[in-house]
């Protein structure tokens, strides 16, 4: 790391997707020296594959043009999304959603994309098996002293928290208020896995899985939702299922909300009894062939809305700032938008003295949009599981509510919001003219 007084030293805590995209954005600026820390032995990002809309792909290219090539090398598949009724009297009916047309998404494995992004990062910047223990504010504008679990210490000017829903950095910004720091149960659960194409075709029907016309198809059920798509250059089919319980259980004050929800095979089968479309039954059969003794699903958690994402020299991105439900793919889209705005602001900093202004500008522009996306994702979760009050499995009402649901993500003008963030930072710094 450079010791030049003009160098801005940045530590990214968390080695998943959000942190990696921020890292790639900051690498473009020679006055920024950046390290990324991951507490686990390897840089990993678990969960269902990612679906990047054309809008999100354009934002990735604005962060770093090479990220488009990373997507392709990771086996991204260009797909056409569909949403259909899986249960009720209109089972099979397609639900129209404005903006989701032909070949408008690229589906990719999280881990494959993360690996490709980090393959081009200098190894000296990547620190696995390194857990952050504390951050101490230094005097005279010297930044932050980070202490790690092994006792080592390093000084940084900025800390970016990207360590996820259960990460450490959220408390650095929000303090000891457990109601803000700890995630809470939502009543939703989900599980995902992938199988070879031929195996999926045998179970679900080859007519639904045509690699020459790859589609991402979601089904709205009675308390459940199902979706399948192609990843890994079309060689694998990813299946994800989600459910909504009627009640959210009590949370233990010490251990917090449960991370997993367990079902017996019979309990799992009962939840899908009202979905009889052959392709959906095939997905259920595949899941039960993998989970033969017990079906283990991941509880979908979320944070309360944070009053801020920043301090004067610490900021939160992605799930560290705003865990949200997965039903619109909003979490990753918003995290990538945040990476572009944050890297743009830090790239324009004339000196370390401007860091608090950059943090405030980031918060003022990014937090309201993330809150809006979190609300929309929660509403979509109820709709696609047939649990929206007053809507249920009424296909006409679902159509009415879903028609414009994705416009929030698809029609956003990222250049306008990036310009707004720049203007706020300039105003906070008292600049009379815009910087380059």
CSV table of C-alpha atoms in Angstrom, one decimal:
chain,number,residue,atom,x,y,z
A,1,UNK,CA,0.0,0.0,0.0
A,2,UNK,CA,1.3,3.5,-0.9
A,3,UNK,CA,2.4,5.7,2.0
A,4,UNK,CA,2.0,8.9,0.0
A,5,UNK,CA,0.2,11.6,2.0
A,6,UNK,CA,-2.2,12.2,-1.0
A,7,UNK,CA,-3.2,8.5,-1.2
A,8,UNK,CA,-6.6,7.7,0.2
A,9,UNK,CA,-6.5,4.3,1.9
A,10,UNK,CA,-9.7,2.2,1.7
A,11,UNK,CA,-10.5,-1.0,3.5
A,12,UNK,CA,-13.4,-3.1,2.2
A,13,UNK,CA,-14.7,-5.5,4.8
A,14,UNK,CA,-16.4,-8.5,3.2
A,15,UNK,CA,-15.3,-10.5,0.2
A,16,UNK,CA,-18.6,-11.1,-1.6
A,17,UNK,CA,-20.2,-9.6,-4.6
A,18,UNK,CA,-20.9,-6.1,-3.2
A,19,UNK,CA,-17.4,-5.7,-2.0
A,20,UNK,CA,-15.8,-7.0,-5.2
A,21,UNK,CA,-17.8,-4.7,-7.4
A,22,UNK,CA,-16.8,-1.7,-5.3
A,23,UNK,CA,-13.2,-2.9,-5.4
A,24,UNK,CA,-13.2,-3.1,-9.2
A,25,UNK,CA,-14.6,0.4,-9.4
A,26,UNK,CA,-11.9,1.9,-7.1
A,27,UNK,CA,-9.1,0.2,-9.0
A,28,UNK,CA,-9.5,2.8,-11.7
A,29,UNK,CA,-8.3,5.6,-9.5
A,30,UNK,CA,-4.6,5.9,-8.9
A,31,UNK,CA,-4.9,8.0,-5.8
A,32,UNK,CA,-6.9,5.3,-4.0
A,33,UNK,CA,-5.1,2.3,-2.4
A,34,UNK,CA,-7.6,-0.5,-1.5
A,35,UNK,CA,-7.5,-3.8,0.4
A,36,UNK,CA,-10.4,-6.3,0.7
A,37,UNK,CA,-10.8,-8.5,3.8
A,38,UNK,CA,-12.8,-11.7,4.2
A,39,UNK,CA,-13.1,-13.6,7.4
A,40,UNK,CA,-13.5,-16.9,5.7
A,41,UNK,CA,-10.7,-19.0,4.2
A,42,UNK,CA,-11.9,-18.1,0.6
A,43,UNK,CA,-13.8,-15.4,-1.1
A,44,UNK,CA,-17.3,-16.7,-1.5
A,45,UNK,CA,-20.8,-15.5,-2.3
A,46,UNK,CA,-23.5,-18.1,-1.6
A,47,UNK,CA,-27.0,-18.1,-2.8
A,48,UNK,CA,-29.1,-18.3,-5.9
A,49,UNK,CA,-27.6,-17.3,-9.2
A,50,UNK,CA,-27.8,-13.6,-10.3
A,51,UNK,CA,-30.1,-12.2,-13.0
A,52,UNK,CA,-28.7,-9.0,-14.4
A,53,UNK,CA,-31.1,-6.8,-16.4
A,54,UNK,CA,-29.8,-4.8,-19.4
A,55,UNK,CA,-29.9,-1.7,-17.1
A,56,UNK,CA,-27.7,-3.4,-14.5
A,57,UNK,CA,-25.3,-4.7,-17.1
A,58,UNK,CA,-24.9,-1.1,-18.3
A,59,UNK,CA,-24.1,0.0,-14.7
A,60,UNK,CA,-21.5,-2.8,-14.4
A,61,UNK,CA,-19.9,-1.6,-17.6
A,62,UNK,CA,-19.8,2.0,-16.2
A,63,UNK,CA,-18.0,0.7,-13.1
A,64,UNK,CA,-15.5,-1.2,-15.1
A,65,UNK,CA,-15.9,-2.2,-18.8
A,66,UNK,CA,-14.1,-5.4,-18.2
A,67,UNK,CA,-16.9,-6.6,-15.9
A,68,UNK,CA,-19.0,-7.5,-19.0
A,69,UNK,CA,-16.2,-9.9,-20.0
A,70,UNK,CA,-16.2,-11.3,-16.5
A,71,UNK,CA,-19.9,-12.1,-16.9
A,72,UNK,CA,-19.3,-14.0,-20.1
A,73,UNK,CA,-16.3,-15.9,-18.8
A,74,UNK,CA,-18.4,-16.9,-15.7
A,75,UNK,CA,-20.9,-18.6,-18.1
A,76,UNK,CA,-23.7,-16.0,-18.1
A,77,UNK,CA,-26.7,-17.0,-20.2
A,78,UNK,CA,-28.9,-14.5,-22.0
A,79,UNK,CA,-32.5,-15.3,-21.0
A,80,UNK,CA,-36.0,-14.2,-21.5
A,81,UNK,CA,-38.0,-13.9,-18.2
A,82,UNK,CA,-41.6,-15.1,-17.8
A,83,UNK,CA,-43.9,-15.1,-14.8
A,84,UNK,CA,-46.9,-17.5,-14.8
A,85,UNK,CA,-49.6,-18.6,-12.4
A,86,UNK,CA,-48.8,-22.0,-10.9
A,87,UNK,CA,-51.9,-22.4,-8.8
A,88,UNK,CA,-55.5,-21.4,-8.9
A,89,UNK,CA,-58.1,-21.5,-11.7
A,90,UNK,CA,-55.8,-19.7,-14.1
A,91,UNK,CA,-52.7,-22.0,-13.6
A,92,UNK,CA,-50.4,-21.6,-16.6
A,93,UNK,CA,-51.6,-18.1,-17.5
A,94,UNK,CA,-48.7,-15.7,-18.1
A,95,UNK,CA,-48.5,-12.5,-16.1
A,96,UNK,CA,-47.3,-9.6,-18.2
A,97,UNK,CA,-44.6,-7.3,-16.6
A,98,UNK,CA,-43.6,-4.2,-18.5
A,99,UNK,CA,-39.9,-4.0,-19.2
A,100,UNK,CA,-39.1,-7.7,-19.0
A,101,UNK,CA,-39.0,-8.6,-22.7
A,102,UNK,CA,-37.0,-10.9,-25.0
A,103,UNK,CA,-33.3,-11.6,-24.0
A,104,UNK,CA,-33.2,-8.9,-21.4
A,105,UNK,CA,-31.5,-10.7,-18.6
A,106,UNK,CA,-28.1,-12.4,-18.1
A,107,UNK,CA,-28.2,-15.2,-15.5
A,108,UNK,CA,-24.9,-16.2,-13.9
A,109,UNK,CA,-23.6,-18.2,-10.9
A,110,UNK,CA,-22.7,-15.9,-8.0
A,111,UNK,CA,-19.5,-17.7,-7.2
A,112,UNK,CA,-18.4,-18.0,-10.9
A,113,UNK,CA,-18.9,-14.2,-11.4
A,114,UNK,CA,-17.1,-13.4,-8.1
A,115,UNK,CA,-14.2,-15.6,-9.0
A,116,UNK,CA,-13.8,-13.9,-12.4
A,117,UNK,CA,-14.0,-10.4,-10.9
A,118,UNK,CA,-11.2,-11.2,-8.4
A,119,UNK,CA,-9.0,-13.1,-10.8
A,120,UNK,CA,-7.9,-9.8,-12.3
A,121,UNK,CA,-7.3,-8.1,-8.9
A,122,UNK,CA,-3.6,-7.9,-7.7
A,123,UNK,CA,-3.3,-10.6,-5.0
A,124,UNK,CA,-1.7,-8.2,-2.5
A,125,UNK,CA,-5.1,-6.5,-2.2
A,126,UNK,CA,-7.0,-9.6,-1.2
A,127,UNK,CA,-6.8,-10.9,2.4
A,128,UNK,CA,-8.8,-14.0,3.3
A,129,UNK,CA,-9.0,-15.6,6.7
A,130,UNK,CA,-8.7,-12.1,8.2
A,131,UNK,CA,-11.5,-11.1,10.6
A,132,UNK,CA,-11.9,-7.5,11.7
A,133,UNK,CA,-12.2,-7.1,15.4
A,134,UNK,CA,-12.5,-3.3,16.0
A,135,UNK,CA,-12.1,0.1,14.4
A,136,UNK,CA,-10.6,3.0,16.4
A,137,UNK,CA,-10.9,6.6,15.4
A,138,UNK,CA,-7.4,8.3,15.3
A,139,UNK,CA,-6.7,11.9,16.2
A,140,UNK,CA,-5.8,14.7,13.9
A,141,UNK,CA,-7.6,13.3,10.9
A,142,UNK,CA,-5.4,10.3,10.7
A,143,UNK,CA,-8.3,8.0,9.8
A,144,UNK,CA,-9.1,4.7,11.4
A,145,UNK,CA,-7.0,2.0,13.0
A,146,UNK,CA,-8.4,-1.4,12.2
A,147,UNK,CA,-7.5,-4.3,14.5
A,148,UNK,CA,-7.9,-7.8,13.3
A,149,UNK,CA,-8.5,-11.1,15.2
A,150,UNK,CA,-4.9,-12.1,14.8
A,151,UNK,CA,-3.8,-8.9,16.6
A,152,UNK,CA,-2.5,-7.2,13.5
A,153,UNK,CA,-3.4,-3.6,12.8
A,154,UNK,CA,-3.6,-1.2,9.8
A,155,UNK,CA,-4.6,2.4,9.2
A,156,UNK,CA,-7.2,3.4,6.7
A,157,UNK,CA,-9.0,6.6,5.7
A,158,UNK,CA,-12.2,4.9,4.7
A,159,UNK,CA,-13.9,1.6,5.7
A,160,UNK,CA,-16.6,0.2,3.4
A,161,UNK,CA,-18.8,-2.4,5.1
A,162,UNK,CA,-19.8,-5.2,2.6
A,163,UNK,CA,-19.9,-8.1,5.0
A,164,UNK,CA,-23.5,-8.9,4.6
A,165,UNK,CA,-26.7,-9.3,6.6
A,166,UNK,CA,-24.9,-10.8,9.7
A,167,UNK,CA,-21.7,-8.7,9.3
A,168,UNK,CA,-19.7,-6.7,11.9
A,169,UNK,CA,-19.6,-3.3,10.2
A,170,UNK,CA,-23.2,-2.5,10.5
A,171,UNK,CA,-22.7,-1.8,14.2
A,172,UNK,CA,-19.8,0.5,13.5
A,173,UNK,CA,-22.3,2.8,11.8
A,174,UNK,CA,-25.4,2.2,13.8
A,175,UNK,CA,-24.0,1.5,17.3
A,176,UNK,CA,-25.2,-1.0,19.8
A,177,UNK,CA,-28.9,-0.8,19.1
A,178,UNK,CA,-29.8,-4.4,18.5
A,179,UNK,CA,-33.1,-3.6,16.9
A,180,UNK,CA,-31.1,-1.8,14.1
A,181,UNK,CA,-28.1,-4.1,13.9
A,182,UNK,CA,-29.7,-7.5,14.1
A,183,UNK,CA,-31.7,-8.8,11.2
A,184,UNK,CA,-35.3,-10.0,11.8
A,185,UNK,CA,-37.5,-12.8,10.5
A,186,UNK,CA,-39.8,-12.1,7.6
A,187,UNK,CA,-41.7,-15.4,7.5
A,188,UNK,CA,-40.3,-16.1,4.1
A,189,UNK,CA,-37.9,-19.0,3.4
A,190,UNK,CA,-36.1,-20.2,0.2
A,191,UNK,CA,-33.8,-22.8,-1.2
A,192,UNK,CA,-31.9,-23.1,-4.4
A,193,UNK,CA,-29.7,-25.7,-6.2
A,194,UNK,CA,-28.6,-26.5,-9.7
A,195,UNK,CA,-28.7,-29.8,-11.7
A,196,UNK,CA,-27.3,-30.8,-15.0
A,197,UNK,CA,-29.4,-29.9,-18.0
A,198,UNK,CA,-30.2,-33.4,-19.0
A,199,UNK,CA,-31.3,-34.4,-15.5
A,200,UNK,CA,-33.6,-31.3,-15.3
A,201,UNK,CA,-35.1,-32.1,-18.8
A,202,UNK,CA,-35.9,-35.7,-17.8
A,203,UNK,CA,-37.7,-34.5,-14.6
A,204,UNK,CA,-39.4,-31.3,-15.9
A,205,UNK,CA,-39.8,-31.9,-19.6
A,206,UNK,CA,-37.4,-31.1,-22.4
A,207,UNK,CA,-40.0,-28.8,-24.0
A,208,UNK,CA,-39.6,-26.4,-21.0
A,209,UNK,CA,-35.8,-26.4,-21.1
A,210,UNK,CA,-34.6,-25.6,-24.6
A,211,UNK,CA,-31.0,-24.4,-24.5
A,212,UNK,CA,-31.4,-22.7,-27.9
A,213,UNK,CA,-34.2,-20.5,-26.4
A,214,UNK,CA,-33.3,-20.2,-22.7
A,215,UNK,CA,-35.9,-18.7,-20.4
A,216,UNK,CA,-36.2,-17.8,-16.8
A,217,UNK,CA,-39.7,-18.8,-15.7
A,218,UNK,CA,-41.3,-18.1,-12.3
A,219,UNK,CA,-44.6,-19.7,-11.0
A,220,UNK,CA,-46.9,-18.1,-8.5
A,221,UNK,CA,-48.3,-20.6,-6.1
A,222,UNK,CA,-50.5,-20.9,-3.0
A,223,UNK,CA,-48.0,-19.8,-0.3
A,224,UNK,CA,-45.0,-20.8,-2.5
A,225,UNK,CA,-43.2,-19.5,-5.5
A,226,UNK,CA,-40.9,-21.5,-7.9
A,227,UNK,CA,-38.5,-20.4,-10.6
A,228,UNK,CA,-36.0,-22.0,-12.9
A,229,UNK,CA,-33.3,-20.7,-15.3
A,230,UNK,CA,-30.1,-21.5,-17.1
A,231,UNK,CA,-26.6,-20.9,-15.8
A,232,UNK,CA,-23.0,-22.1,-16.5
A,233,UNK,CA,-23.2,-21.6,-20.3
A,234,UNK,CA,-26.6,-23.4,-20.3
A,235,UNK,CA,-25.1,-26.7,-19.0
A,236,UNK,CA,-26.9,-26.4,-15.7
A,237,UNK,CA,-30.4,-25.5,-14.6
A,238,UNK,CA,-30.9,-23.6,-11.4
A,239,UNK,CA,-34.1,-24.2,-9.4
A,240,UNK,CA,-35.2,-21.9,-6.6
A,241,UNK,CA,-38.3,-22.2,-4.4
A,242,UNK,CA,-39.7,-19.8,-1.8
A,243,UNK,CA,-42.4,-20.0,0.7
A,244,UNK,CA,-44.3,-17.8,3.1
A,245,UNK,CA,-45.4,-19.0,6.5
A,246,UNK,CA,-48.5,-17.5,8.1
A,247,UNK,CA,-46.8,-16.6,11.3
A,248,UNK,CA,-43.3,-15.3,12.2
A,249,UNK,CA,-42.1,-17.1,15.2
A,250,UNK,CA,-40.6,-15.6,18.4
A,251,UNK,CA,-36.9,-14.7,18.2
A,252,UNK,CA,-34.4,-15.7,20.8
A,253,UNK,CA,-32.9,-12.6,22.4
A,254,UNK,CA,-29.4,-14.1,22.5
A,255,UNK,CA,-29.2,-16.2,19.2
A,256,UNK,CA,-31.5,-14.0,17.1
A,257,UNK,CA,-33.8,-15.3,14.4
A,258,UNK,CA,-33.4,-18.8,13.0
A,259,UNK,CA,-31.2,-19.1,9.9
A,260,UNK,CA,-32.8,-22.3,8.6
A,261,UNK,CA,-36.3,-23.8,8.3
A,262,UNK,CA,-36.5,-27.6,8.2
A,263,UNK,CA,-39.2,-29.7,6.6
A,264,UNK,CA,-39.8,-33.4,6.4
A,265,UNK,CA,-40.3,-34.7,2.8
A,266,UNK,CA,-44.0,-35.1,3.5
A,267,UNK,CA,-44.3,-31.5,4.9
A,268,UNK,CA,-42.5,-30.2,1.9
A,269,UNK,CA,-44.8,-32.1,-0.5
A,270,UNK,CA,-47.9,-30.8,1.2
A,271,UNK,CA,-46.9,-27.2,0.6
A,272,UNK,CA,-46.9,-27.8,-3.2
A,273,UNK,CA,-50.0,-29.9,-3.4
A,274,UNK,CA,-51.9,-27.1,-5.1
A,275,UNK,CA,-49.3,-26.8,-7.9
A,276,UNK,CA,-50.0,-29.5,-10.4
A,277,UNK,CA,-48.4,-28.2,-13.6
A,278,UNK,CA,-46.0,-30.9,-14.9
A,279,UNK,CA,-43.0,-28.7,-15.0
A,280,UNK,CA,-43.6,-27.6,-11.4
A,281,UNK,CA,-44.1,-31.2,-10.2
A,282,UNK,CA,-40.8,-32.0,-11.9
A,283,UNK,CA,-39.1,-29.3,-9.8
A,284,UNK,CA,-40.6,-30.7,-6.6
A,285,UNK,CA,-39.4,-34.2,-7.6
A,286,UNK,CA,-35.9,-32.9,-8.2
A,287,UNK,CA,-35.8,-31.2,-4.8
A,288,UNK,CA,-37.0,-34.3,-3.1
A,289,UNK,CA,-34.4,-36.4,-4.9
A,290,UNK,CA,-31.7,-34.1,-3.4
A,291,UNK,CA,-33.2,-33.7,0.1
A,292,UNK,CA,-34.3,-37.3,0.9
A,293,UNK,CA,-34.4,-37.1,4.7
A,294,UNK,CA,-35.0,-33.4,5.5
A,295,UNK,CA,-35.5,-30.4,3.4
A,296,UNK,CA,-33.4,-27.5,4.6
A,297,UNK,CA,-34.4,-24.0,3.5
A,298,UNK,CA,-32.8,-20.7,4.4
A,299,UNK,CA,-34.9,-18.2,6.3
A,300,UNK,CA,-35.1,-14.8,4.5
A,301,UNK,CA,-34.2,-12.1,6.9
A,302,UNK,CA,-34.2,-8.3,6.7
A,303,UNK,CA,-33.0,-5.3,8.8
A,304,UNK,CA,-35.1,-2.5,10.0
A,305,UNK,CA,-34.5,0.6,7.9
A,306,UNK,CA,-31.3,2.3,9.0
A,307,UNK,CA,-31.4,6.0,9.8
A,308,UNK,CA,-28.1,6.3,7.9
A,309,UNK,CA,-25.6,4.2,6.0
A,310,UNK,CA,-22.5,6.3,6.9
A,311,UNK,CA,-20.4,7.9,9.5
A,312,UNK,CA,-17.8,10.5,8.5
A,313,UNK,CA,-15.4,7.8,7.2
A,314,UNK,CA,-17.4,4.5,7.2
A,315,UNK,CA,-20.1,3.5,4.8
A,316,UNK,CA,-22.3,0.4,4.2
A,317,UNK,CA,-23.1,-1.2,0.9
A,318,UNK,CA,-25.3,-4.1,-0.2
A,319,UNK,CA,-26.8,-6.4,2.4
A,320,UNK,CA,-24.8,-4.7,5.1
A,321,UNK,CA,-26.9,-1.6,4.6
A,322,UNK,CA,-30.2,-3.0,3.5
A,323,UNK,CA,-31.0,-6.7,3.4
A,324,UNK,CA,-34.1,-7.2,1.3
A,325,UNK,CA,-36.2,-10.0,0.0
A,326,UNK,CA,-35.1,-11.7,-3.2
A,327,UNK,CA,-38.2,-11.5,-5.3
A,328,UNK,CA,-37.2,-8.8,-7.7
A,329,UNK,CA,-33.5,-9.3,-7.7
A,330,UNK,CA,-33.3,-5.8,-6.3
A,331,UNK,CA,-30.7,-6.4,-3.7
A,332,UNK,CA,-27.9,-7.1,-6.2
A,333,UNK,CA,-29.1,-4.4,-8.6
A,334,UNK,CA,-29.1,-1.8,-5.8
A,335,UNK,CA,-25.7,-2.9,-4.5
A,336,UNK,CA,-24.2,-2.4,-8.0
A,337,UNK,CA,-25.8,1.0,-8.3
A,338,UNK,CA,-24.3,1.9,-4.9
A,339,UNK,CA,-20.9,0.6,-6.1
A,340,UNK,CA,-20.9,3.0,-9.1
A,341,UNK,CA,-22.0,6.0,-7.1
A,342,UNK,CA,-19.6,5.4,-4.2
A,343,UNK,CA,-16.6,4.7,-6.5
A,344,UNK,CA,-17.5,7.8,-8.5
A,345,UNK,CA,-17.6,10.0,-5.4
A,346,UNK,CA,-14.3,8.6,-4.0
A,347,UNK,CA,-12.7,8.9,-7.3
A,348,UNK,CA,-13.4,12.6,-7.4
A,349,UNK,CA,-12.1,13.4,-4.0
A,350,UNK,CA,-9.5,16.1,-4.2
A,351,UNK,CA,-8.1,15.2,-0.7
A,352,UNK,CA,-8.8,13.3,2.4
A,353,UNK,CA,-10.6,16.3,3.9
A,354,UNK,CA,-13.5,15.7,1.5
A,355,UNK,CA,-14.2,12.2,2.7
A,356,UNK,CA,-17.1,13.2,5.1
A,357,UNK,CA,-18.8,15.1,2.2
A,358,UNK,CA,-18.5,12.0,0.0
A,359,UNK,CA,-20.0,9.8,2.7
A,360,UNK,CA,-23.0,12.2,3.1
A,361,UNK,CA,-23.6,12.5,-0.6
A,362,UNK,CA,-23.6,8.7,-0.9
A,363,UNK,CA,-26.1,8.4,1.9
A,364,UNK,CA,-28.5,11.1,0.7
A,365,UNK,CA,-28.7,9.6,-2.8
A,366,UNK,CA,-28.5,5.8,-2.2
A,367,UNK,CA,-30.4,5.3,1.0
A,368,UNK,CA,-33.9,6.5,-0.1
A,369,UNK,CA,-33.7,4.4,-3.3
A,370,UNK,CA,-32.7,1.3,-1.3
A,371,UNK,CA,-35.6,1.8,1.1
A,372,UNK,CA,-38.0,2.1,-1.9
A,373,UNK,CA,-36.6,-1.1,-3.4
A,374,UNK,CA,-36.9,-3.0,-0.1
A,375,UNK,CA,-40.6,-2.1,0.2
A,376,UNK,CA,-41.2,-3.1,-3.4
A,377,UNK,CA,-39.4,-6.4,-2.9
A,378,UNK,CA,-41.5,-7.2,0.1
A,379,UNK,CA,-44.7,-6.4,-1.8
A,380,UNK,CA,-43.6,-8.6,-4.7
A,381,UNK,CA,-42.9,-11.5,-2.3
A,382,UNK,CA,-46.5,-11.4,-1.1
A,383,UNK,CA,-47.8,-11.3,-4.7
A,384,UNK,CA,-45.7,-14.2,-6.0
A,385,UNK,CA,-46.6,-16.4,-3.1
A,386,UNK,CA,-50.3,-15.7,-3.4
A,387,UNK,CA,-50.3,-14.0,0.0
A,388,UNK,CA,-50.9,-10.3,-0.9
A,389,UNK,CA,-54.0,-9.1,1.1
A,390,UNK,CA,-57.0,-8.6,-1.1
A,391,UNK,CA,-55.2,-10.2,-4.0
A,392,UNK,CA,-54.5,-13.9,-3.2
A,393,UNK,CA,-54.4,-16.0,-6.3
A,394,UNK,CA,-56.7,-13.8,-8.4
A,395,UNK,CA,-54.8,-13.7,-11.7
A,396,UNK,CA,-56.4,-10.4,-12.8
A,397,UNK,CA,-55.4,-8.6,-9.6
A,398,UNK,CA,-51.9,-10.1,-9.7
A,399,UNK,CA,-51.6,-8.9,-13.2
A,400,UNK,CA,-52.7,-5.4,-12.2
A,401,UNK,CA,-50.2,-5.2,-9.4
A,402,UNK,CA,-47.3,-6.8,-11.2
A,403,UNK,CA,-47.6,-5.0,-14.5
A,404,UNK,CA,-45.4,-2.0,-13.5
A,405,UNK,CA,-43.6,-3.6,-10.6
A,406,UNK,CA,-40.1,-3.7,-12.2
A,407,UNK,CA,-40.1,-0.1,-13.5
A,408,UNK,CA,-38.4,1.0,-10.3
A,409,UNK,CA,-35.3,-1.0,-11.3
A,410,UNK,CA,-35.6,-0.9,-15.1
A,411,UNK,CA,-36.2,2.8,-15.8
A,412,UNK,CA,-33.9,4.4,-13.3
A,413,UNK,CA,-31.5,7.1,-14.7
A,414,UNK,CA,-28.3,6.2,-13.0
A,415,UNK,CA,-26.4,9.1,-14.6
A,416,UNK,CA,-28.9,11.5,-13.1
A,417,UNK,CA,-28.4,10.1,-9.7
A,418,UNK,CA,-24.7,10.0,-10.0
A,419,UNK,CA,-24.7,13.7,-11.1
A,420,UNK,CA,-27.0,14.4,-8.0
A,421,UNK,CA,-24.4,12.7,-5.7
A,422,UNK,CA,-21.6,14.7,-7.3
A,423,UNK,CA,-23.6,18.0,-6.8
A,424,UNK,CA,-24.3,17.2,-3.2
A,425,UNK,CA,-20.7,16.5,-2.5
A,426,UNK,CA,-19.6,19.7,-4.3
A,427,UNK,CA,-22.1,21.7,-2.3
A,428,UNK,CA,-21.0,20.2,1.0
A,429,UNK,CA,-17.4,21.1,0.1
A,430,UNK,CA,-18.4,24.6,-0.9
A,431,UNK,CA,-17.1,24.1,-4.5
A,432,UNK,CA,-18.1,26.9,-6.9
A,433,UNK,CA,-17.4,24.8,-10.0
A,434,UNK,CA,-17.8,21.1,-10.8
A,435,UNK,CA,-14.8,18.9,-10.8
A,436,UNK,CA,-13.8,16.8,-13.7
